[in-house]
Amino acid sequence: MQFRLSTVFLVFVFMAAAVGAFEEWGLLIAMWLLALLITIRVVRTRPFDNESLGCLLLALCFLFGVPLLLPKFCRAREAVRRSTCCNNLKQIALALHEYHNTYGCLPPTVVRDSQGRPMHSWRVLLLPFLEHKPIYDRYDFNEPWDGPKNRALLSKMPYVYRCPSAGGPDDAPGLTNYLVVTGPGTLWPDDGSCGRFANCKDGLSRTLLVLECASSDVYWTEPRDLPLPEPDRPEASVAQVPSGHGDQTGYFVVERHAGGHLALADGSVRYSPGGLSLYGLCALACHSDGLPVGNFFPFEECMQLPVLERYVHWGHVVGFSLFATTFLILFWKALRGPLPKRPTQAAAHRPGDTNGEAAAP
């Protein structure tokens, strides 16, 4: 079976568009449809000799085998991402405990210079305890976090500071998804002092350590986190903390809902499928307020959130448009071939064949 160069080019474009439209399992879908087109082409253009029969059997194997091999990639992929985000928080919590055991306190939320200007983040101070000492050695503490040398390290952010399920622009490397709640009464005071686990009168299992946030627009070296909210505000009953896991509904339009992980001071990691209200956030962040935080989850309210963001998935739009266009062209090419002609009696009795008998008049 021979193909034109233009057809081969269309096949490559078709497979690339399938990857853009269907991501990981786009190649399997493209192979399945190409097997269907090959089957149509073989049936229409060739008699059933040994060569065409082999091509047909191979195409049928792809047609019926690929659907059996397609697992539920979306759910499995999100489960893997959720597990990765959970492990990231566990590593951060363990590193904070090691820092506390070494220095007798947690790292300061912000390292300031002699004039009180914020210079460095606790995430930088934690690097040696996350097995990222080379990045720590390259960091220049003599200049601010956004200085010329330190800005070059934004793209070197350790993977542990990024949740795979979180949203955010892909053209802004260095954005972290793990923040702490700062303010009086928390493990992360904003007055320059350092928090200690011994101050947690509510118990380590009922005190927030690190929070997962989606699209936080905070760089991992930036000395900025979440300030402690005021629970007496009217909007305090509405969940305000975005998280890293979203129910992505729709193909061309994606809607992201709340739900994410948080690490407690005892090192455990919890997952919230709903949201975290400001009341729950204050109850968790303050280590000695005595507010109830719930028995089954480390916060009192777990409510279903409205959509936090909605955006068009342009990769799917462009990929699917190109995918559909190239498939229609290839399908037209497969149907364009003439039907195979049956051999006539005259063709069967070739001239010069002495073994054949003369046709009866």
mmCIF file of C-alpha atoms in Angstrom:
data_model
loop_
_atom_site.group_PDB
_atom_site.id
_atom_site.type_symbol
_atom_site.label_atom_id
_atom_site.label_comp_id
_atom_site.label_asym_id
_atom_site.label_seq_id
_atom_site.Cartn_x
_atom_site.Cartn_y
_atom_site.Cartn_z
ATOM 1 C CA MET A 1 0.000 0.000 0.000
ATOM 2 C CA GLN A 2 1.461 3.329 -1.089
ATOM 3 C CA PHE A 3 0.665 6.834 0.169
ATOM 4 C CA ARG A 4 1.315 10.248 -1.253
ATOM 5 C CA LEU A 5 3.588 12.699 0.517
ATOM 6 C CA SER A 6 0.643 15.026 1.148
ATOM 7 C CA THR A 7 -1.243 12.191 2.834
ATOM 8 C CA VAL A 8 1.714 11.418 5.099
ATOM 9 C CA PHE A 9 1.927 15.107 6.041
ATOM 10 C CA LEU A 10 -1.793 15.154 6.868
ATOM 11 C CA VAL A 11 -1.354 12.092 9.073
ATOM 12 C CA PHE A 12 1.368 13.822 11.107
ATOM 13 C CA VAL A 13 -0.756 16.965 11.449
ATOM 14 C CA PHE A 14 -3.739 14.814 12.422
ATOM 15 C CA MET A 15 -1.789 13.046 15.182
ATOM 16 C CA ALA A 16 -0.350 16.327 16.503
ATOM 17 C CA ALA A 17 -3.825 17.876 16.566
ATOM 18 C CA ALA A 18 -5.136 14.806 18.405
ATOM 19 C CA VAL A 19 -2.541 15.323 21.137
ATOM 20 C CA GLY A 20 -3.537 18.975 21.428
ATOM 21 C CA ALA A 21 -7.231 18.123 21.536
ATOM 22 C CA PHE A 22 -7.196 15.035 23.770
ATOM 23 C CA GLU A 23 -3.845 15.394 25.551
ATOM 24 C CA GLU A 24 -2.367 12.095 26.853
ATOM 25 C CA TRP A 25 -4.732 9.742 25.076
ATOM 26 C CA GLY A 26 -4.818 11.715 21.819
ATOM 27 C CA LEU A 27 -2.345 9.361 20.128
ATOM 28 C CA LEU A 28 -4.522 6.350 20.921
ATOM 29 C CA ILE A 29 -7.587 8.057 19.486
ATOM 30 C CA ALA A 30 -5.638 9.101 16.389
ATOM 31 C CA MET A 31 -4.351 5.547 15.896
ATOM 32 C CA TRP A 32 -7.865 4.169 16.272
ATOM 33 C CA LEU A 33 -9.282 6.531 13.654
ATOM 34 C CA LEU A 34 -6.355 5.959 11.305
ATOM 35 C CA ALA A 35 -6.972 2.227 11.566
ATOM 36 C CA LEU A 36 -10.585 2.871 10.623
ATOM 37 C CA LEU A 37 -9.525 4.917 7.593
ATOM 38 C CA ILE A 38 -7.055 2.232 6.515
ATOM 39 C CA THR A 39 -9.803 -0.363 6.768
ATOM 40 C CA ILE A 40 -12.101 1.714 4.587
ATOM 41 C CA ARG A 41 -9.329 2.322 2.086
ATOM 42 C CA VAL A 42 -8.366 -1.359 1.859
ATOM 43 C CA VAL A 43 -11.938 -2.530 1.433
ATOM 44 C CA ARG A 44 -12.661 -0.029 -1.325
ATOM 45 C CA THR A 45 -9.481 -0.059 -3.368
ATOM 46 C CA ARG A 46 -7.920 -3.516 -3.225
ATOM 47 C CA PRO A 47 -9.032 -7.090 -3.810
ATOM 48 C CA PHE A 48 -8.568 -9.439 -0.908
ATOM 49 C CA ASP A 49 -5.133 -10.817 -1.627
ATOM 50 C CA ASN A 50 -2.646 -11.726 1.102
ATOM 51 C CA GLU A 51 -1.215 -8.199 1.367
ATOM 52 C CA SER A 52 -4.528 -6.418 1.698
ATOM 53 C CA LEU A 53 -5.840 -9.060 4.085
ATOM 54 C CA GLY A 54 -2.830 -8.474 6.362
ATOM 55 C CA CYS A 55 -3.392 -4.709 6.350
ATOM 56 C CA LEU A 56 -7.059 -5.233 7.089
ATOM 57 C CA LEU A 57 -6.372 -7.569 10.025
ATOM 58 C CA LEU A 58 -3.814 -5.134 11.464
ATOM 59 C CA ALA A 59 -6.282 -2.253 11.190
ATOM 60 C CA LEU A 60 -9.008 -4.324 12.830
ATOM 61 C CA CYS A 61 -6.666 -5.136 15.716
ATOM 62 C CA PHE A 62 -6.255 -1.396 16.356
ATOM 63 C CA LEU A 63 -9.968 -0.761 15.918
ATOM 64 C CA PHE A 64 -11.037 -3.270 18.550
ATOM 65 C CA GLY A 65 -7.906 -3.303 20.718
ATOM 66 C CA VAL A 66 -7.372 0.387 21.422
ATOM 67 C CA PRO A 67 -10.804 0.987 23.031
ATOM 68 C CA LEU A 68 -10.127 -1.915 25.384
ATOM 69 C CA LEU A 69 -6.819 -0.354 26.434
ATOM 70 C CA LEU A 70 -8.234 3.126 27.126
ATOM 71 C CA PRO A 71 -8.582 3.546 30.915
ATOM 72 C CA LYS A 72 -10.328 6.423 32.584
ATOM 73 C CA PHE A 73 -7.382 8.743 32.205
ATOM 74 C CA CYS A 74 -9.020 11.850 33.593
ATOM 75 C CA ARG A 75 -9.867 10.414 37.005
ATOM 76 C CA ALA A 76 -6.617 8.512 37.278
ATOM 77 C CA ARG A 77 -4.621 11.590 36.318
ATOM 78 C CA GLU A 78 -6.366 13.794 38.870
ATOM 79 C CA ALA A 79 -5.866 11.128 41.558
ATOM 80 C CA VAL A 80 -2.134 11.092 40.825
ATOM 81 C CA ARG A 81 -1.990 14.885 40.947
ATOM 82 C CA ARG A 82 -3.873 14.968 44.226
ATOM 83 C CA SER A 83 -1.469 12.414 45.677
ATOM 84 C CA THR A 84 1.488 14.515 44.510
ATOM 85 C CA CYS A 85 0.081 17.659 46.134
ATOM 86 C CA CYS A 86 -0.508 15.730 49.350
ATOM 87 C CA ASN A 87 3.052 14.425 49.357
ATOM 88 C CA ASN A 88 4.363 17.942 48.735
ATOM 89 C CA LEU A 89 2.636 19.222 51.849
ATOM 90 C CA LYS A 90 3.915 16.268 53.864
ATOM 91 C CA GLN A 91 7.478 17.061 52.796
ATOM 92 C CA ILE A 92 7.041 20.744 53.651
ATOM 93 C CA ALA A 93 5.555 19.904 57.060
ATOM 94 C CA LEU A 94 8.360 17.429 57.781
ATOM 95 C CA ALA A 95 10.979 20.006 56.760
ATOM 96 C CA LEU A 96 9.379 22.596 59.056
ATOM 97 C CA HIS A 97 9.547 20.136 61.947
ATOM 98 C CA GLU A 98 13.221 19.488 61.204
ATOM 99 C CA TYR A 99 13.844 23.244 61.100
ATOM 100 C CA HIS A 100 12.028 23.593 64.436
ATOM 101 C CA ASN A 101 14.103 20.807 65.983
ATOM 102 C CA THR A 102 17.297 22.456 64.740
ATOM 103 C CA TYR A 103 16.629 26.097 65.689
ATOM 104 C CA GLY A 104 13.960 25.718 68.370
ATOM 105 C CA CYS A 105 11.344 27.615 66.355
ATOM 106 C CA LEU A 106 9.791 27.882 62.923
ATOM 107 C CA PRO A 107 11.461 30.061 60.293
ATOM 108 C CA PRO A 108 10.390 33.707 60.301
ATOM 109 C CA THR A 109 7.654 34.540 57.860
ATOM 110 C CA VAL A 110 9.618 37.439 56.422
ATOM 111 C CA VAL A 111 13.300 38.308 56.694
ATOM 112 C CA ARG A 112 13.653 42.114 56.746
ATOM 113 C CA ASP A 113 16.643 44.366 56.263
ATOM 114 C CA SER A 114 17.851 47.073 58.638
ATOM 115 C CA GLN A 115 15.241 49.479 57.271
ATOM 116 C CA GLY A 116 12.362 47.046 57.771
ATOM 117 C CA ARG A 117 11.860 46.211 54.117
ATOM 118 C CA PRO A 118 10.805 42.615 53.343
ATOM 119 C CA MET A 119 13.691 40.757 51.750
ATOM 120 C CA HIS A 120 13.298 36.973 51.868
ATOM 121 C CA SER A 121 10.656 34.300 52.430
ATOM 122 C CA TRP A 122 10.499 31.353 54.802
ATOM 123 C CA ARG A 123 10.377 29.107 51.728
ATOM 124 C CA VAL A 124 13.976 30.068 50.935
ATOM 125 C CA LEU A 125 15.140 29.351 54.495
ATOM 126 C CA LEU A 126 13.563 25.899 54.277
ATOM 127 C CA LEU A 127 15.519 24.806 51.186
ATOM 128 C CA PRO A 128 18.329 22.965 53.042
ATOM 129 C CA PHE A 129 15.713 20.853 54.837
ATOM 130 C CA LEU A 130 14.032 19.966 51.530
ATOM 131 C CA GLU A 131 17.257 18.577 50.035
ATOM 132 C CA HIS A 132 17.716 21.642 47.845
ATOM 133 C CA LYS A 133 20.936 22.957 49.341
ATOM 134 C CA PRO A 134 22.443 23.850 45.914
ATOM 135 C CA ILE A 135 19.625 26.319 45.231
ATOM 136 C CA TYR A 136 20.007 27.716 48.742
ATOM 137 C CA ASP A 137 23.738 28.263 48.173
ATOM 138 C CA ARG A 138 23.025 30.149 44.934
ATOM 139 C CA TYR A 139 20.541 32.466 46.629
ATOM 140 C CA ASP A 140 22.014 35.878 47.435
ATOM 141 C CA PHE A 141 20.807 37.139 50.827
ATOM 142 C CA ASN A 142 22.540 40.472 50.252
ATOM 143 C CA GLU A 143 19.920 41.519 47.704
ATOM 144 C CA PRO A 144 16.101 41.316 47.875
ATOM 145 C CA TRP A 145 14.164 38.356 46.568
ATOM 146 C CA ASP A 146 13.526 40.131 43.259
ATOM 147 C CA GLY A 147 17.125 41.252 42.773
ATOM 148 C CA PRO A 148 18.989 40.428 39.547
ATOM 149 C CA LYS A 149 20.630 37.261 40.893
ATOM 150 C CA ASN A 150 17.634 35.974 42.819
ATOM 151 C CA ARG A 151 15.177 36.538 39.988
ATOM 152 C CA ALA A 152 17.171 34.047 37.947
ATOM 153 C CA LEU A 153 16.225 31.415 40.534
ATOM 154 C CA LEU A 154 12.476 31.839 40.063
ATOM 155 C CA SER A 155 12.479 29.242 37.309
ATOM 156 C CA LYS A 156 14.491 26.902 39.570
ATOM 157 C CA MET A 157 11.613 26.517 42.013
ATOM 158 C CA PRO A 158 11.656 23.091 43.693
ATOM 159 C CA TYR A 159 8.827 20.859 42.552
ATOM 160 C CA VAL A 160 7.680 20.533 46.147
ATOM 161 C CA TYR A 161 6.421 24.146 46.061
ATOM 162 C CA ARG A 162 4.098 23.526 43.102
ATOM 163 C CA CYS A 163 0.820 21.589 43.084
ATOM 164 C CA PRO A 164 0.223 19.906 39.682
ATOM 165 C CA SER A 165 -3.546 20.339 40.012
ATOM 166 C CA ALA A 166 -3.340 24.066 40.571
ATOM 167 C CA GLY A 167 -4.239 26.574 37.926
ATOM 168 C CA GLY A 168 -2.264 29.592 36.913
ATOM 169 C CA PRO A 169 -0.516 30.944 33.865
ATOM 170 C CA ASP A 170 2.093 28.707 32.290
ATOM 171 C CA ASP A 171 4.162 31.709 31.188
ATOM 172 C CA ALA A 172 4.913 32.760 34.789
ATOM 173 C CA PRO A 173 7.339 30.195 36.231
ATOM 174 C CA GLY A 174 8.089 30.298 39.917
ATOM 175 C CA LEU A 175 4.560 30.755 41.272
ATOM 176 C CA THR A 176 3.985 28.684 44.395
ATOM 177 C CA ASN A 177 0.769 27.120 45.669
ATOM 178 C CA TYR A 178 1.741 26.764 49.328
ATOM 179 C CA LEU A 179 1.240 29.684 51.685
ATOM 180 C CA VAL A 180 0.951 30.247 55.407
ATOM 181 C CA VAL A 181 -1.504 32.393 57.331
ATOM 182 C CA THR A 182 0.312 35.213 59.089
ATOM 183 C CA GLY A 183 -0.819 37.371 61.970
ATOM 184 C CA PRO A 184 -1.041 37.554 65.756
ATOM 185 C CA GLY A 185 -1.990 34.314 67.463
ATOM 186 C CA THR A 186 -0.775 32.132 64.586
ATOM 187 C CA LEU A 187 2.326 30.007 64.163
ATOM 188 C CA TRP A 188 3.510 32.641 61.692
ATOM 189 C CA PRO A 189 3.490 36.030 63.493
ATOM 190 C CA ASP A 190 4.096 39.093 61.367
ATOM 191 C CA ASP A 191 5.971 41.091 64.020
ATOM 192 C CA GLY A 192 9.361 39.567 63.252
ATOM 193 C CA SER A 193 9.218 36.847 65.896
ATOM 194 C CA CYS A 194 9.201 33.103 65.226
ATOM 195 C CA GLY A 195 6.423 30.665 66.045
ATOM 196 C CA ARG A 196 6.868 27.670 68.341
ATOM 197 C CA PHE A 197 4.881 24.478 68.576
ATOM 198 C CA ALA A 198 4.880 24.782 72.359
ATOM 199 C CA ASN A 199 2.529 27.765 72.042
ATOM 200 C CA CYS A 200 -0.267 25.670 70.492
ATOM 201 C CA LYS A 201 -2.773 25.387 73.341
ATOM 202 C CA ASP A 202 -5.451 24.103 70.965
ATOM 203 C CA GLY A 203 -3.246 21.158 70.044
ATOM 204 C CA LEU A 204 -1.023 20.534 67.058
ATOM 205 C CA SER A 205 -3.723 18.488 65.321
ATOM 206 C CA ARG A 206 -6.070 21.490 65.422
ATOM 207 C CA THR A 207 -3.661 24.196 64.273
ATOM 208 C CA LEU A 208 -2.950 25.139 60.679
ATOM 209 C CA LEU A 209 0.640 25.005 59.437
ATOM 210 C CA VAL A 210 0.615 25.391 55.625
ATOM 211 C CA LEU A 211 -2.260 25.962 53.213
ATOM 212 C CA GLU A 212 -2.647 24.993 49.561
ATOM 213 C CA CYS A 213 -3.889 27.799 47.314
ATOM 214 C CA ALA A 214 -4.525 27.889 43.586
ATOM 215 C CA SER A 215 -3.483 30.848 41.452
ATOM 216 C CA SER A 216 -1.951 32.642 44.423
ATOM 217 C CA ASP A 217 0.244 34.847 42.151
ATOM 218 C CA VAL A 218 2.951 34.606 44.834
ATOM 219 C CA TYR A 219 6.472 33.713 43.741
ATOM 220 C CA TRP A 220 8.175 31.089 45.837
ATOM 221 C CA THR A 221 10.971 33.451 46.919
ATOM 222 C CA GLU A 222 8.590 36.354 47.536
ATOM 223 C CA PRO A 223 8.088 37.275 51.226
ATOM 224 C CA ARG A 224 4.312 37.362 50.940
ATOM 225 C CA ASP A 225 1.623 35.030 52.297
ATOM 226 C CA LEU A 226 -1.986 35.176 53.487
ATOM 227 C CA PRO A 227 -2.727 37.691 56.260
ATOM 228 C CA LEU A 228 -5.053 36.537 58.998
ATOM 229 C CA PRO A 229 -8.616 37.510 57.958
ATOM 230 C CA GLU A 230 -11.016 39.376 60.191
ATOM 231 C CA PRO A 231 -13.886 37.019 61.071
ATOM 232 C CA ASP A 232 -16.279 39.859 61.929
ATOM 233 C CA ARG A 233 -16.473 41.001 58.298
ATOM 234 C CA PRO A 234 -19.785 40.315 56.487
ATOM 235 C CA GLU A 235 -18.102 38.188 53.835
ATOM 236 C CA ALA A 236 -16.508 35.944 56.446
ATOM 237 C CA SER A 237 -19.254 33.346 56.070
ATOM 238 C CA VAL A 238 -18.360 32.884 52.405
ATOM 239 C CA ALA A 239 -15.470 30.626 51.531
ATOM 240 C CA GLN A 240 -12.640 32.827 50.345
ATOM 241 C CA VAL A 241 -9.633 30.523 50.174
ATOM 242 C CA PRO A 242 -9.087 29.084 46.700
ATOM 243 C CA SER A 243 -7.460 25.709 46.574
ATOM 244 C CA GLY A 244 -5.571 23.653 44.070
ATOM 245 C CA HIS A 245 -8.030 21.012 42.968
ATOM 246 C CA GLY A 246 -10.862 21.777 40.609
ATOM 247 C CA ASP A 247 -13.784 19.909 39.146
ATOM 248 C CA GLN A 248 -13.149 20.677 35.505
ATOM 249 C CA THR A 249 -16.500 20.449 33.794
ATOM 250 C CA GLY A 250 -16.828 20.870 30.088
ATOM 251 C CA TYR A 251 -14.366 20.445 27.263
ATOM 252 C CA PHE A 252 -14.024 23.866 25.694
ATOM 253 C CA VAL A 253 -14.931 25.792 28.861
ATOM 254 C CA VAL A 254 -13.318 24.858 32.187
ATOM 255 C CA GLU A 255 -14.859 25.635 35.553
ATOM 256 C CA ARG A 256 -12.710 25.409 38.647
ATOM 257 C CA HIS A 257 -14.191 24.788 42.087
ATOM 258 C CA ALA A 258 -12.619 24.814 45.520
ATOM 259 C CA GLY A 259 -11.133 21.824 47.279
ATOM 260 C CA GLY A 260 -7.598 21.215 48.396
ATOM 261 C CA HIS A 261 -5.084 20.161 51.009
ATOM 262 C CA LEU A 262 -3.802 21.734 54.171
ATOM 263 C CA ALA A 263 -1.064 20.645 56.555
ATOM 264 C CA LEU A 264 -1.576 20.749 60.305
ATOM 265 C CA ALA A 265 1.049 21.447 62.923
ATOM 266 C CA ASP A 266 1.304 17.768 63.858
ATOM 267 C CA GLY A 267 2.507 16.982 60.323
ATOM 268 C CA SER A 268 -0.728 15.442 59.068
ATOM 269 C CA VAL A 269 -2.328 16.499 55.777
ATOM 270 C CA ARG A 270 -6.078 16.808 55.293
ATOM 271 C CA TYR A 271 -8.145 17.246 52.151
ATOM 272 C CA SER A 272 -11.261 19.357 51.830
ATOM 273 C CA PRO A 273 -13.598 18.554 48.918
ATOM 274 C CA GLY A 274 -15.584 21.701 49.643
ATOM 275 C CA GLY A 275 -14.155 24.936 50.905
ATOM 276 C CA LEU A 276 -12.760 26.766 53.884
ATOM 277 C CA SER A 277 -14.643 29.760 55.207
ATOM 278 C CA LEU A 278 -12.939 32.637 56.944
ATOM 279 C CA TYR A 279 -14.418 31.467 60.225
ATOM 280 C CA GLY A 280 -12.857 28.056 59.721
ATOM 281 C CA LEU A 281 -9.592 29.611 58.596
ATOM 282 C CA CYS A 282 -9.378 31.770 61.716
ATOM 283 C CA ALA A 283 -10.210 28.809 63.941
ATOM 284 C CA LEU A 284 -7.453 26.767 62.349
ATOM 285 C CA ALA A 285 -4.777 29.440 62.066
ATOM 286 C CA CYS A 286 -5.051 30.730 65.642
ATOM 287 C CA HIS A 287 -3.364 28.227 67.920
ATOM 288 C CA SER A 288 -4.824 29.287 71.261
ATOM 289 C CA ASP A 289 -8.299 30.702 70.615
ATOM 290 C CA GLY A 290 -10.213 27.600 71.717
ATOM 291 C CA LEU A 291 -12.599 27.785 68.752
ATOM 292 C CA PRO A 292 -14.042 24.431 67.594
ATOM 293 C CA VAL A 293 -12.746 23.192 64.291
ATOM 294 C CA GLY A 294 -14.831 20.061 63.776
ATOM 295 C CA ASN A 295 -14.365 16.412 64.522
ATOM 296 C CA PHE A 296 -13.929 14.814 61.111
ATOM 297 C CA PHE A 297 -12.278 17.645 59.216
ATOM 298 C CA PRO A 298 -9.978 20.284 60.650
ATOM 299 C CA PHE A 299 -12.495 23.049 60.019
ATOM 300 C CA GLU A 300 -16.060 23.631 61.003
ATOM 301 C CA GLU A 301 -17.692 24.449 57.691
ATOM 302 C CA CYS A 302 -17.266 22.354 54.566
ATOM 303 C CA MET A 303 -19.586 23.928 52.049
ATOM 304 C CA GLN A 304 -20.003 23.478 48.321
ATOM 305 C CA LEU A 305 -18.445 26.456 46.625
ATOM 306 C CA PRO A 306 -19.586 28.355 43.579
ATOM 307 C CA VAL A 307 -17.344 28.416 40.551
ATOM 308 C CA LEU A 308 -14.172 30.330 41.326
ATOM 309 C CA GLU A 309 -13.040 30.805 37.748
ATOM 310 C CA ARG A 310 -14.239 29.959 34.276
ATOM 311 C CA TYR A 311 -12.059 30.165 31.182
ATOM 312 C CA VAL A 312 -11.896 28.902 27.613
ATOM 313 C CA HIS A 313 -9.498 26.054 26.966
ATOM 314 C CA TRP A 314 -7.989 27.418 23.758
ATOM 315 C CA GLY A 315 -5.703 24.428 23.384
ATOM 316 C CA HIS A 316 -8.736 22.180 23.068
ATOM 317 C CA VAL A 317 -10.504 24.623 20.753
ATOM 318 C CA VAL A 318 -7.621 24.925 18.293
ATOM 319 C CA GLY A 319 -6.591 21.297 18.604
ATOM 320 C CA PHE A 320 -10.072 19.925 18.051
ATOM 321 C CA SER A 321 -10.703 22.230 15.082
ATOM 322 C CA LEU A 322 -7.502 21.095 13.387
ATOM 323 C CA PHE A 323 -8.211 17.500 14.387
ATOM 324 C CA ALA A 324 -11.691 17.530 12.841
ATOM 325 C CA THR A 325 -10.490 19.271 9.664
ATOM 326 C CA THR A 326 -7.640 16.852 8.985
ATOM 327 C CA PHE A 327 -9.829 13.848 9.765
ATOM 328 C CA LEU A 328 -12.447 14.960 7.245
ATOM 329 C CA ILE A 329 -9.744 15.398 4.589
ATOM 330 C CA LEU A 330 -8.298 11.957 5.307
ATOM 331 C CA PHE A 331 -11.780 10.442 5.334
ATOM 332 C CA TRP A 332 -12.492 12.003 1.929
ATOM 333 C CA LYS A 333 -9.228 10.595 0.604
ATOM 334 C CA ALA A 334 -10.148 7.147 1.907
ATOM 335 C CA LEU A 335 -13.525 7.251 0.150
ATOM 336 C CA ARG A 336 -12.182 8.759 -3.056
ATOM 337 C CA GLY A 337 -10.489 5.597 -4.338
ATOM 338 C CA PRO A 338 -12.339 3.514 -6.963
ATOM 339 C CA LEU A 339 -13.901 0.195 -6.096
ATOM 340 C CA PRO A 340 -11.795 -2.859 -7.028
ATOM 341 C CA LYS A 341 -12.643 -4.331 -10.423
ATOM 342 C CA ARG A 342 -13.424 -7.995 -10.758
ATOM 343 C CA PRO A 343 -11.211 -9.851 -13.250
ATOM 344 C CA THR A 344 -13.064 -10.500 -16.526
ATOM 345 C CA GLN A 345 -13.027 -13.758 -18.429
ATOM 346 C CA ALA A 346 -10.828 -12.227 -21.135
ATOM 347 C CA ALA A 347 -8.359 -11.024 -18.513
ATOM 348 C CA ALA A 348 -8.349 -14.443 -16.917
ATOM 349 C CA HIS A 349 -7.389 -16.035 -20.279
ATOM 350 C CA ARG A 350 -4.244 -14.091 -21.092
ATOM 351 C CA PRO A 351 -2.785 -14.122 -24.596
ATOM 352 C CA GLY A 352 -0.040 -16.684 -25.022
ATOM 353 C CA ASP A 353 -1.378 -18.960 -22.316
ATOM 354 C CA THR A 354 -1.143 -22.351 -24.050
ATOM 355 C CA ASN A 355 -2.564 -24.235 -21.073
ATOM 356 C CA GLY A 356 -5.911 -22.467 -21.225
ATOM 357 C CA GLU A 357 -8.739 -23.673 -23.365
ATOM 358 C CA ALA A 358 -10.322 -21.514 -26.035
ATOM 359 C CA ALA A 359 -13.505 -19.870 -24.957
ATOM 360 C CA ALA A 360 -16.635 -21.441 -26.297
ATOM 361 C CA PRO A 361 -18.444 -19.367 -28.886
#
